Amino acid sequence: MDRISELPDHLIHHILSFIPTIDVVRMSILSRRWRQVWYSVPDLHFCDYDHIDRFHFHSQPKKAFYKFVDNCLKYRERSARYIADSFITKLRIEYYGDKPALDNWSTLTIWRNIKELDIFTEPQDFFVVYYCLPEAVLNARSLTVLKLDYLTFDGSCSISLPSLISLSLMYVKLNDEALQNLLLGCPALEKFVLTKGYGLLDPKISSLTLKFLEIIEDDHKPFKTLEFETINLQSLIYNGDRENIINLSACKAIRSLSLSDIMLRELENLICGFSLLESLTLYHCFDVKHIRICGQDLKTIRLLTVISSVVYQ
Amino acid sequence: MSSSSTTTTTTRLLMLKASDGVTFEVEEAVATKLGAINNMVEEEGSEDLICLPNVNGKFLGMVLEWCKKHANNNTNSDKGNDEVNKWWDKEFVMDLDQNTLYHLLMAADYLSGTELVDLLTEKVASMIRGKKVEEIRETFKIKSDFLPGQEEEIRKKNSWAFE
């Protein structure tokens, strides 16, 4: 036998985790060794760009993509019943368009075993209809890593993600209440990245377990206020808008703080309250009149284009 | 020879013995880049000679070469070093023939060298990516052992993946 076919299944799965799922399924006609392989690959990656590329002459590449994902997931769901350890644990779906194709997939039982999920749906139209995330996904008990782009979800639906450790939301549309509801449903969350969310006015980041937080605000729709109830937070990266006010008084455990594009009037003495602070970065901070920086463990301070005077102690 | 060393952490040397009897003397910090060896060191403690019956000397040597590079650069890890490591890794896998790639991957997997397994599987994936089935067969010399008509049957059954 050739070398690659001799490799044990777990190494073949590892190799195929780098390959778009469409090609993995097509590899089933390589030989008998490969015929069943795609039924147990744990890591799936669907991207409609792969299809536009493959189906260059196809009259409806989008339709072909949906049909493919549909069939693939259905076959995998069925085969999981008789092939041992053939659960899908990592799923990435990327598509460009506004058709909520995920609805067909939301009823599947695959969500029960999924550990990492990444959904990217960039709308093509200017008047965006955000795709609403199905409730099944928001109650996937095994999920540890969730990354969502250009989505929304119903603020009133029940959310329970007890295993979730890392959450990333980018260009997601949600209101203050929905965000709070979401964080309440993630009792093990340690890392949260929020990039340019739409619809947030006075968000409150509330979590007992959160250690790493990164927030990048949208320049056009800044928050009015931003509140943190994160007593165990160790690292905060905040890229804000000049006019809003942030309140960090509850973040006593912070070790690494990086702030950019904010007004510092409010921060003047606050930094002295962070006794564990090791690293401080201020970038593009305005309206600094007088800021006192102190801390026993402070190892690095970076100040870049901070307007006005600074006094070190 | 190394008695002049004044550092507090004296580097312990381990002896690794491959399946063909070839032995390698390596620093503990290098060898423990491999999860399997790290476990043995932690469990058995004082044992200085470790026999590895599933890897031959040629491939064990290559695995250790990789470990040495990555253990050294770990001590002062910064972005510049990351880049250097990436370049080194690229060179390391660049001209490997499929036979070597196979044995190296099996060795890295057996020794639980997670990062090395990542590097090697990614390398194999790069040889598959973007290729048609016929091209993959040719690249890896895979012989189709289907009965006449069977391949066509699979294509038809899974037409949603082939149309």
Coordinates of C-alpha atoms in Angstrom, one line a residue, chain A residues 1-8 10-11 14-16 18-20 22-23 25-35 38-39 54-55 58 64 67-69 71-72 75, chain B residues 98-99 102-103 105-106 109 114 117-118 121-122 124-126 128-131 133 136-137 140-146 150-151 153-155 157-163:
Chain A
M1 CA 0.0 0.0 0.0
D2 CA 1.1 3.6 -0.5
R3 CA 2.4 5.5 2.5
I4 CA -0.5 7.9 3.2
S5 CA -3.1 5.1 3.1
E6 CA -1.1 3.2 5.7
L7 CA -1.4 6.0 8.3
P8 CA -3.7 5.3 11.2
H10 CA -6.4 9.6 13.8
L11 CA -3.5 10.9 11.8
H14 CA -5.6 15.3 11.6
I15 CA -4.4 15.9 8.0
L16 CA -7.9 16.3 6.7
F18 CA -6.7 21.3 7.2
I19 CA -8.8 20.4 4.1
P20 CA -12.2 21.8 3.1
I22 CA -16.0 19.2 0.1
D23 CA -12.6 17.8 -0.9
V25 CA -15.9 13.9 0.8
R26 CA -14.6 13.7 -2.8
M27 CA -11.6 11.8 -1.6
S28 CA -13.9 8.9 -0.8
I29 CA -13.4 7.7 -4.4
L30 CA -9.6 7.5 -4.0
S31 CA -9.7 3.8 -3.0
R32 CA -11.5 1.4 -0.6
R33 CA -9.4 2.6 2.3
W34 CA -10.7 6.1 1.8
R35 CA -14.3 5.3 1.1
W38 CA -15.1 11.2 5.7
Y39 CA -17.8 9.7 7.9
R54 CA -15.0 24.2 -7.7
F55 CA -18.4 24.8 -9.4
H58 CA -22.3 25.7 -12.0
A64 CA -25.1 23.6 -4.7
K67 CA -27.3 21.2 -0.8
F68 CA -23.9 19.9 -0.1
V69 CA -23.8 21.0 3.6
N71 CA -26.5 16.3 2.7
C72 CA -23.1 16.1 4.4
Y75 CA -25.2 11.6 6.4
Chain B
Q98 CA 6.9 10.6 1.4
N99 CA 8.6 7.7 3.0
Y102 CA 5.5 8.9 6.9
H103 CA 8.1 7.5 9.4
L105 CA 4.9 11.5 11.4
M106 CA 4.6 8.0 13.0
D109 CA 2.8 10.7 17.0
T114 CA 2.1 17.5 19.4
V117 CA 2.6 16.3 14.5
D118 CA 0.9 19.6 13.6
T121 CA 0.2 16.8 9.1
E122 CA -0.1 20.4 7.8
V124 CA 0.8 16.4 4.1
A125 CA -2.4 18.6 3.8
S126 CA -0.5 21.1 1.6
I128 CA -3.5 17.5 -1.0
R129 CA -5.0 20.9 -1.0
G130 CA -6.5 22.2 -4.3
K131 CA -5.9 18.9 -6.1
V133 CA -8.9 13.2 -7.0
I136 CA -4.1 13.2 -5.3
R137 CA -3.8 9.6 -6.5
F140 CA 0.7 9.7 -3.3
K141 CA 0.7 6.8 -5.7
I142 CA -2.7 5.6 -4.4
K143 CA -4.1 2.7 -6.4
S144 CA -7.8 2.5 -6.9
D145 CA -8.9 -1.0 -5.8
F146 CA -12.6 -0.6 -6.6
Q150 CA -18.0 0.8 -8.1
E151 CA -16.4 4.2 -8.2
E153 CA -21.7 4.0 -8.1
I154 CA -20.2 6.0 -5.2
R155 CA -20.2 9.2 -7.3
K157 CA -24.8 7.9 -4.6
N158 CA -23.1 11.0 -3.3
S159 CA -23.9 13.1 -6.4
W160 CA -24.4 16.2 -4.1
A161 CA -20.7 16.2 -3.5
F162 CA -19.6 15.7 -7.1
E163 CA -22.0 17.7 -9.2

